[in-house]
Short mmCIF file of C-alpha atoms in Angstrom, two decimals:
data_model
loop_
_atom_site.label_atom_id
_atom_site.label_comp_id
_atom_site.label_asym_id
_atom_site.label_seq_id
_atom_site.Cartn_x
_atom_site.Cartn_y
_atom_site.Cartn_z
CA MET A 1 -23.37 20.37 27.61
CA ASP A 2 -20.42 21.62 25.16
CA GLU A 3 -20.95 20.63 21.83
CA THR A 4 -17.36 19.06 21.52
CA ARG A 5 -17.97 17.21 24.90
CA SER A 6 -20.25 14.15 25.74
CA ARG A 7 -20.24 11.15 27.72
CA ALA A 8 -18.37 8.59 25.21
CA VAL A 9 -19.41 5.08 25.04
CA GLU A 10 -17.35 2.53 23.07
CA PRO A 11 -18.76 2.61 19.20
CA THR A 12 -20.25 -0.30 17.32
CA ARG A 13 -21.15 -1.04 14.08
CA ALA A 14 -24.66 -1.29 12.85
CA ASP A 15 -24.56 -4.89 10.82
CA THR A 16 -23.08 -6.62 14.08
CA SER A 17 -26.01 -5.79 16.16
CA ALA A 18 -28.73 -6.60 13.36
CA GLN A 19 -29.39 -9.76 14.83
CA SER A 20 -30.22 -8.67 18.56
CA ALA A 21 -31.82 -5.27 17.49
CA HIS A 22 -34.33 -7.12 15.59
CA ALA A 23 -35.10 -10.31 17.60
CA GLY A 24 -38.65 -9.46 18.07
CA LEU A 25 -39.46 -10.39 14.24
CA PRO A 26 -41.56 -13.33 13.17
CA GLY A 27 -39.24 -16.45 14.06
CA GLY A 28 -36.45 -14.30 15.19
CA ALA A 29 -35.50 -13.64 11.58
CA VAL A 30 -33.04 -10.91 10.37
CA PRO A 31 -34.96 -8.43 8.20
CA TRP A 32 -34.93 -8.53 4.64
CA ARG A 33 -32.07 -6.31 2.68
CA PRO A 34 -30.68 -6.48 -0.58
CA GLU A 35 -27.24 -8.00 -1.51
CA ARG A 36 -24.27 -6.40 -0.50
CA CYS A 37 -26.27 -4.15 2.07
CA ASP A 38 -24.53 -3.36 5.23
CA ARG A 39 -27.18 -0.89 6.82
CA VAL A 40 -30.56 -0.17 6.27
CA ALA A 41 -31.05 3.63 7.42
CA LEU A 42 -34.66 5.64 8.11
CA ILE A 43 -34.00 9.46 7.92
CA LEU A 44 -37.33 11.21 8.94
CA GLN A 45 -37.62 15.08 8.11
CA GLY A 46 -39.61 17.60 10.27
CA GLY A 47 -42.66 18.85 10.03
CA GLY A 48 -45.33 18.67 12.50
CA ALA A 49 -48.60 17.11 12.03
CA LEU A 50 -47.53 15.98 8.97
CA GLY A 51 -45.34 13.16 10.50
CA ALA A 52 -48.19 10.41 10.50
CA TYR A 53 -47.03 9.99 6.98
CA GLN A 54 -43.59 8.77 8.45
CA ALA A 55 -45.34 6.53 10.62
CA GLY A 56 -47.36 4.90 7.78
CA VAL A 57 -43.86 4.80 5.97
CA TYR A 58 -42.54 2.44 9.08
CA GLU A 59 -45.72 0.48 9.28
CA ALA A 60 -45.15 -0.57 5.19
CA LEU A 61 -41.60 -1.10 5.95
CA HIS A 62 -42.19 -3.36 9.08
CA ASP A 63 -45.09 -5.18 6.87
CA ALA A 64 -42.32 -6.21 4.65
CA GLY A 65 -40.00 -7.35 6.90
CA ILE A 66 -37.32 -4.22 6.50
CA GLU A 67 -36.32 -2.71 10.01
CA PRO A 68 -33.84 -0.29 9.96
CA ASP A 69 -30.34 -0.33 11.66
CA TRP A 70 -30.32 3.18 11.97
CA VAL A 71 -32.97 6.02 12.57
CA THR A 72 -32.10 9.35 12.66
CA GLY A 73 -34.74 12.25 12.50
CA VAL A 74 -35.28 16.12 13.13
CA SER A 75 -38.27 17.69 15.23
CA ILE A 76 -41.43 15.42 14.78
CA GLY A 77 -38.89 13.22 12.89
CA ALA A 78 -36.89 12.80 16.02
CA ILE A 79 -39.84 12.03 18.03
CA ASN A 80 -40.82 9.12 15.68
CA ALA A 81 -36.93 7.83 15.28
CA ALA A 82 -37.04 7.90 19.00
CA ILE A 83 -40.44 5.65 19.11
CA ILE A 84 -38.83 3.28 16.51
CA ALA A 85 -35.33 3.02 18.24
CA GLY A 86 -36.67 2.76 21.54
CA ASN A 87 -39.08 -0.36 21.11
CA PRO A 88 -38.33 -3.69 19.99
CA PRO A 89 -39.88 -4.42 16.45
CA GLU A 90 -43.06 -5.99 17.66
CA ARG A 91 -43.86 -3.09 19.86
CA ARG A 92 -43.29 0.18 17.49
CA LEU A 93 -46.41 0.31 15.76
CA GLU A 94 -48.18 -0.25 18.69
CA ARG A 95 -46.43 2.69 20.29
CA MET A 96 -46.39 4.82 17.46
CA ARG A 97 -50.34 4.44 17.35
CA ILE A 98 -50.57 5.34 20.86
CA PHE A 99 -48.42 8.62 20.31
CA TRP A 100 -50.27 9.53 17.13
CA GLU A 101 -53.81 8.98 18.29
CA ARG A 102 -52.97 10.55 21.73
CA ILE A 103 -52.02 14.02 20.34
CA THR A 104 -54.70 13.93 17.61
CA GLU A 105 -57.59 13.03 20.05
CA ARG A 106 -59.57 16.10 20.14
CA ARG A 107 -62.88 16.23 18.31
CA ILE A 108 -63.14 19.11 15.79
CA TRP A 109 -66.45 18.90 14.11
CA ALA A 110 -69.18 16.48 14.78
CA TYR A 111 -69.54 15.97 10.78
CA THR A 112 -67.70 17.43 7.70
CA PRO A 113 -69.98 18.05 4.58
CA ASP A 114 -68.12 16.76 1.30
CA GLY A 115 -65.98 19.20 -0.69
CA ASP A 116 -62.63 20.93 -0.24
CA ILE A 117 -64.10 24.26 1.15
CA PHE A 118 -65.63 22.13 3.95
CA ARG A 119 -62.56 20.61 4.81
CA ARG A 120 -60.17 23.67 4.35
CA ALA A 121 -62.70 25.32 6.90
CA ARG A 122 -62.44 22.13 9.08
CA ASN A 123 -58.78 22.33 8.88
CA ALA A 124 -58.61 25.98 9.57
CA THR A 125 -60.53 25.29 12.68
CA SER A 126 -58.45 22.52 13.93
CA ALA A 127 -55.28 24.26 13.41
CA PHE A 128 -56.85 27.39 15.47
CA MET A 129 -57.63 25.05 18.18
CA THR A 130 -54.15 23.78 18.29
CA MET A 131 -52.79 27.55 18.70
CA THR A 132 -55.14 28.30 21.53
CA GLN A 133 -55.18 24.83 23.19
CA GLY A 134 -52.08 23.09 22.17
CA GLN A 135 -52.08 19.05 21.64
CA PRO A 136 -53.27 16.45 24.42
CA GLY A 137 -49.57 14.55 25.27
CA PHE A 138 -47.63 17.02 23.08
CA PHE A 139 -47.58 20.73 24.39
CA LYS A 140 -50.05 23.36 26.42
CA PRO A 141 -50.20 27.05 26.35
CA HIS A 142 -48.00 29.03 29.06
CA GLN A 143 -50.73 30.34 31.55
CA VAL A 144 -48.63 33.75 30.68
CA ASN A 145 -48.67 34.87 27.16
CA ALA A 146 -44.76 35.39 26.38
CA TRP A 147 -45.78 39.04 24.84
CA LEU A 148 -46.64 39.67 28.67
CA SER A 149 -43.90 37.93 30.40
CA PRO A 150 -40.94 40.04 31.69
CA ALA A 151 -37.84 39.50 30.09
CA GLY A 152 -36.04 36.56 31.71
CA ALA A 153 -39.20 34.72 32.83
CA ALA A 154 -39.46 31.23 31.88
CA THR A 155 -42.59 32.08 29.53
CA ALA A 156 -40.73 34.90 28.09
CA THR A 157 -39.42 33.06 24.97
CA SER A 158 -41.93 30.46 24.00
CA PHE A 159 -45.80 30.28 24.03
CA TYR A 160 -46.13 26.58 24.86
CA ASP A 161 -45.10 24.50 27.43
CA THR A 162 -43.54 20.76 26.25
CA SER A 163 -43.58 19.05 29.70
CA PRO A 164 -46.38 16.80 28.24
CA LEU A 165 -44.19 15.51 25.74
CA ARG A 166 -41.43 14.63 28.18
CA GLU A 167 -43.77 12.52 30.17
CA THR A 168 -45.12 10.98 26.61
CA LEU A 169 -41.73 10.02 25.73
CA LEU A 170 -40.79 8.61 28.93
CA GLU A 171 -44.08 6.32 28.61
CA LEU A 172 -43.74 5.45 25.16
CA VAL A 173 -40.00 5.34 24.67
CA ASP A 174 -37.44 2.83 26.41
CA PHE A 175 -34.27 4.84 26.37
CA ASP A 176 -32.43 2.26 28.28
CA ARG A 177 -32.97 0.29 24.89
CA ILE A 178 -31.52 3.41 22.67
CA ASN A 179 -28.60 3.91 24.99
CA ALA A 180 -27.96 -0.06 24.68
CA ARG A 181 -26.96 0.63 20.91
CA LEU A 182 -29.06 -2.08 19.55
CA CYS A 183 -30.37 0.28 16.80
CA ARG A 184 -28.30 3.61 15.75
CA PHE A 185 -29.95 6.59 16.84
CA SER A 186 -29.29 10.32 16.14
CA VAL A 187 -31.14 13.52 16.05
CA GLY A 188 -30.49 16.99 15.24
CA ALA A 189 -30.49 20.02 16.95
CA VAL A 190 -29.08 23.93 17.14
CA ASN A 191 -26.86 25.65 19.76
CA VAL A 192 -28.98 28.71 20.30
CA LEU A 193 -25.86 30.57 21.55
CA SER A 194 -23.33 29.88 18.92
CA GLY A 195 -25.69 28.88 16.28
CA ASN A 196 -24.06 25.66 15.35
CA PHE A 197 -25.84 22.50 14.13
CA ILE A 198 -25.21 19.31 16.36
CA TYR A 199 -26.15 15.60 16.31
CA PHE A 200 -27.20 13.53 19.32
CA ASP A 201 -26.15 10.28 18.57
CA ASN A 202 -26.22 7.24 20.61
CA ALA A 203 -22.90 6.04 19.37
CA ASN A 204 -21.09 8.44 21.34
CA GLN A 205 -23.58 9.57 23.99
CA THR A 206 -26.35 8.75 26.28
CA ILE A 207 -29.60 9.96 24.87
CA GLU A 208 -32.42 11.37 27.44
CA PRO A 209 -35.52 12.79 26.62
CA GLU A 210 -34.36 16.27 26.31
CA HIS A 211 -32.08 15.49 23.37
CA ILE A 212 -35.55 14.36 21.58
CA MET A 213 -37.27 17.58 22.90
CA ALA A 214 -34.35 19.97 21.70
CA SER A 215 -34.70 18.69 18.12
CA GLY A 216 -38.17 19.69 17.85
CA ALA A 217 -38.11 22.83 19.94
CA LEU A 218 -39.05 25.10 17.17
CA PRO A 219 -39.12 29.01 18.14
CA PRO A 220 -41.04 30.84 19.27
CA THR A 221 -43.72 28.63 19.35
CA LEU A 222 -41.76 25.89 21.82
CA PRO A 223 -39.41 26.59 24.59
CA MET A 224 -35.82 26.24 23.98
CA VAL A 225 -34.29 22.98 25.84
CA LYS A 226 -31.26 22.89 28.44
CA ILE A 227 -28.54 20.32 27.93
CA GLY A 228 -26.05 20.58 30.28
CA THR A 229 -25.04 24.23 30.34
CA ASP A 230 -26.20 24.72 26.70
CA TYR A 231 -29.55 25.79 25.15
CA TYR A 232 -30.86 23.95 21.77
CA TRP A 233 -33.51 24.86 19.43
CA ASP A 234 -35.28 22.85 16.46
CA GLY A 235 -32.50 21.41 14.33
CA GLY A 236 -34.85 22.13 11.28
CA ILE A 237 -33.87 25.88 11.69
CA VAL A 238 -30.39 25.07 10.01
CA SER A 239 -31.27 21.37 8.24
CA ASN A 240 -34.57 19.72 8.18
CA THR A 241 -32.92 16.53 7.01
CA PRO A 242 -30.20 14.66 8.55
CA LEU A 243 -28.93 13.06 5.44
CA GLN A 244 -25.43 14.68 5.74
CA HIS A 245 -24.75 12.91 9.04
CA LEU A 246 -25.12 9.57 7.52
CA LEU A 247 -22.89 10.61 4.45
CA ASP A 248 -20.05 11.68 6.51
CA GLN A 249 -19.66 8.44 8.19
CA GLU A 250 -16.21 6.82 6.97
CA ASP A 251 -17.22 3.30 8.09
CA GLY A 252 -17.45 1.80 4.46
CA MET A 253 -20.66 0.28 4.81
CA ASN A 254 -22.90 -0.01 1.63
CA SER A 255 -26.34 1.37 2.95
CA LEU A 256 -29.98 1.52 1.57
CA VAL A 257 -31.31 4.85 2.93
CA PHE A 258 -35.16 5.38 3.26
CA GLN A 259 -35.34 9.40 3.40
CA VAL A 260 -38.77 10.35 4.43
CA ASP A 261 -39.52 14.58 3.88
CA LEU A 262 -42.46 15.87 4.89
CA PHE A 263 -42.23 19.27 2.51
CA SER A 264 -41.87 19.32 -0.99
CA ALA A 265 -39.15 21.52 -2.83
CA ARG A 266 -41.31 21.09 -6.00
CA GLY A 267 -44.66 23.26 -5.98
CA MET A 268 -47.21 25.23 -7.99
CA LEU A 269 -47.25 29.17 -8.48
CA PRO A 270 -48.84 30.67 -5.32
CA ARG A 271 -52.33 32.19 -6.52
CA ASP A 272 -53.08 33.84 -3.15
CA MET A 273 -51.71 34.67 0.02
CA GLU A 274 -52.46 31.54 1.59
CA ASP A 275 -50.55 29.92 -1.24
CA VAL A 276 -47.29 32.20 -0.54
CA LEU A 277 -46.95 31.28 3.10
CA GLY A 278 -47.44 27.48 2.03
CA ARG A 279 -45.13 27.80 -0.80
CA HIS A 280 -42.62 29.72 1.40
CA LYS A 281 -42.78 27.01 4.41
CA ASP A 282 -42.43 24.23 1.80
CA ILE A 283 -39.00 25.96 0.34
CA MET A 284 -37.71 26.74 3.79
CA TYR A 285 -38.24 23.51 5.30
CA SER A 286 -37.64 21.32 2.14
CA SER A 287 -34.44 19.00 1.98
CA ARG A 288 -31.60 19.76 0.00
CA THR A 289 -30.88 15.97 -1.31
CA ARG A 290 -29.80 17.21 -4.47
CA LEU A 291 -27.07 19.61 -3.27
CA THR A 292 -25.94 17.07 -0.63
CA THR A 293 -25.51 14.12 -2.82
CA ASP A 294 -23.85 16.12 -5.60
CA VAL A 295 -21.29 17.39 -3.20
CA TYR A 296 -21.12 13.85 -2.07
CA ARG A 297 -20.39 12.76 -5.31
CA ARG A 298 -17.76 15.29 -6.14
CA LEU A 299 -15.77 14.27 -2.94
CA LEU A 300 -16.30 10.67 -4.09
CA THR A 301 -14.54 11.58 -7.20
CA TRP A 302 -11.40 12.91 -5.82
CA LYS A 303 -11.00 10.04 -3.43
CA THR A 304 -11.24 8.11 -6.42
CA HIS A 305 -8.56 9.61 -8.42
CA LEU A 306 -6.33 9.92 -4.92
CA ARG A 307 -6.52 5.97 -4.59
CA ARG A 308 -5.71 5.48 -8.06
CA ALA A 309 -2.84 7.71 -7.59
CA LEU A 310 -1.52 5.68 -4.67
CA ASP A 311 -2.08 2.46 -6.41
CA LYS A 312 0.27 3.55 -8.62
CA MET A 313 2.93 4.08 -6.35
CA PRO A 314 5.29 1.57 -5.37
CA GLU A 315 4.40 -0.09 -1.98
CA GLU A 316 7.83 0.74 -0.48
CA LEU A 317 7.64 4.24 -1.33
CA LEU A 318 4.65 4.75 0.76
CA ASP A 319 4.44 5.56 4.30
CA ASP A 320 2.28 4.60 7.33
CA GLU A 321 -0.31 7.22 6.70
CA GLN A 322 -0.47 6.66 3.02
CA ARG A 323 -0.73 3.08 3.12
CA ARG A 324 -3.48 3.70 6.10
CA LEU A 325 -5.35 6.06 3.67
CA LYS A 326 -4.92 3.55 0.74
CA ALA A 327 -6.70 0.81 2.60
CA GLU A 328 -9.30 3.15 3.60
CA LEU A 329 -9.84 4.24 0.22
CA ALA A 330 -10.19 0.78 -1.20
CA ARG A 331 -13.59 0.83 1.16
CA LEU A 332 -15.78 3.38 -0.39
CA PRO A 333 -19.26 2.83 0.24
CA ALA A 334 -22.21 2.21 -2.28
CA ILE A 335 -25.52 4.30 -1.11
CA ASN A 336 -28.91 4.11 -2.49
CA ILE A 337 -31.21 6.64 -1.26
CA VAL A 338 -34.86 5.89 -1.60
CA HIS A 339 -36.53 9.54 -1.55
CA MET A 340 -40.26 9.75 -0.43
CA ILE A 341 -42.04 12.91 0.26
CA TYR A 342 -45.31 13.53 1.36
CA GLN A 343 -47.70 15.21 -1.45
CA GLN A 344 -49.72 17.88 -0.26
CA LYS A 345 -53.64 17.76 -0.71
CA ALA A 346 -55.52 20.11 -2.44
CA TYR A 347 -57.39 21.39 0.63
CA GLU A 348 -54.58 21.49 2.77
CA GLY A 349 -53.46 25.26 3.75
CA HIS A 350 -49.86 26.85 4.93
CA ALA A 351 -51.17 25.42 8.24
CA LYS A 352 -50.98 21.83 7.37
CA ASP A 353 -47.99 21.36 9.99
CA HIS A 354 -49.75 22.41 12.96
CA GLU A 355 -53.27 20.87 12.18
CA PHE A 356 -53.17 17.78 14.40
CA SER A 357 -57.15 16.55 13.57
CA GLY A 358 -57.57 12.79 13.68
CA THR A 359 -58.80 12.48 10.31
CA SER A 360 -55.64 14.23 8.73
CA MET A 361 -53.59 12.17 10.74
CA ARG A 362 -55.20 9.11 9.49
CA GLU A 363 -54.77 10.37 6.03
CA HIS A 364 -51.36 11.40 6.36
CA TRP A 365 -50.57 7.83 7.85
CA ALA A 366 -52.24 6.18 4.81
CA SER A 367 -50.52 8.16 2.41
CA GLY A 368 -47.21 7.01 3.69
CA HIS A 369 -47.99 3.53 4.12
CA GLU A 370 -49.44 3.27 0.39
CA ASP A 371 -46.11 5.22 -1.35
CA THR A 372 -43.89 3.22 0.58
CA ARG A 373 -46.28 -0.14 -0.23
CA ARG A 374 -45.67 1.04 -3.92
CA THR A 375 -42.15 1.79 -3.70
CA LEU A 376 -41.22 -1.68 -2.19
CA GLY A 377 -42.74 -2.89 -5.52
CA GLN A 378 -39.90 -1.53 -7.63
CA ARG A 379 -37.17 -4.11 -5.91
CA HIS A 380 -34.74 -2.54 -8.40
CA TRP A 381 -34.83 0.56 -6.71
CA LEU A 382 -33.55 -1.27 -3.66
CA GLU A 383 -30.45 -2.67 -5.00
CA ILE A 384 -27.22 -1.48 -3.92
CA PRO A 385 -25.39 0.32 -6.78
CA PRO A 386 -22.17 -0.93 -8.37
CA ALA A 387 -19.03 -0.58 -6.41
CA GLY A 388 -17.51 2.89 -7.20
CA THR A 389 -21.06 4.62 -8.47
CA GLY A 390 -21.05 6.52 -4.88
CA VAL A 391 -24.65 7.22 -4.27
CA THR A 392 -27.69 6.81 -6.26
CA VAL A 393 -31.09 8.49 -5.43
CA HIS A 394 -34.41 7.31 -6.51
CA ASP A 395 -36.93 10.12 -6.14
CA VAL A 396 -40.25 7.91 -5.69
CA HIS A 397 -42.77 10.76 -6.95
CA GLN A 398 -40.60 11.67 -9.99
CA LEU A 399 -40.94 7.90 -10.98
CA ARG A 400 -37.24 8.33 -12.23
CA ASP A 401 -33.41 7.95 -10.92
CA VAL A 402 -31.55 11.04 -9.82
#
């Protein structure tokens, strides 16, 4: 499928569909949101096995009566987003648990002694088993290794087959629901030939399992995914957090955004080669939230100056285009970003994103739930900023506003 062409559907505003999207909540109530909030968005970064942290975040939001109007993600975040958008609220957690328990069901050790050294050894064993056996319901090794496959063969450009993931998505995700646009849904991927980043968005095209698989097709591990006439890889190659897509919307909607990252840009100075590999991965895949929001603020400042200039001009001197622009600039949205980042455990190494043990999955899930529960206790962090402020970022783990 060419990036400039997709099957168009009539666009919709997330706030007008909120009641139908969340009709499954207790009593059919519209979920909680702060005053002046038109949209609640959930942005999910890629990070493989660490994605269980995002499941815990969603569970805490669900428990608090906060359901997103828009979910967007990359890689494992795209899979989590599809499970959320592709199910009614009352079934989302059940389906999320089925997915994560299925892909982490393999037993690693019968018993793990207490202590970081044993946990590191066990995690290393788990990651090795992932590399040699794949993960149930997710991916499996090709019968012929890529290095032994002739050029052009289906097995020559990746090490694993993701057909199990397609079956899992068809079982756990209602794509008719996603395409009914009860909840805005978008995932990011990269065109293999052009290198361009693209969003697959249910606001303007029909979403199928291949769109989610494309968003998580990280080379050289997983195979590129063909959609139409084009081939796609994991969006994390270019941008691992799809915040920019939301900020690019010129719909004038005040938004409360929960951004859930799995790699931290901040970290410790490496002390050995394993630390180097882990730190390199963290920096490479961490989000650029500060850069993105700084650029957005700069653009908003110029828009504000332009609006003030147009306000000073007599109405009769404005042409139709200038009047349209003046009206548009009068509706600049306020955006509040609550930024949560998974905090790595001391015994986790550079293979943390492909260490799919059930024990680690449950720890990641519990961490996400606890971080979010504590965050929701800071109600002032959830308020929509005053008009004209533009964007505010609350860095949860720094306990300060950015």
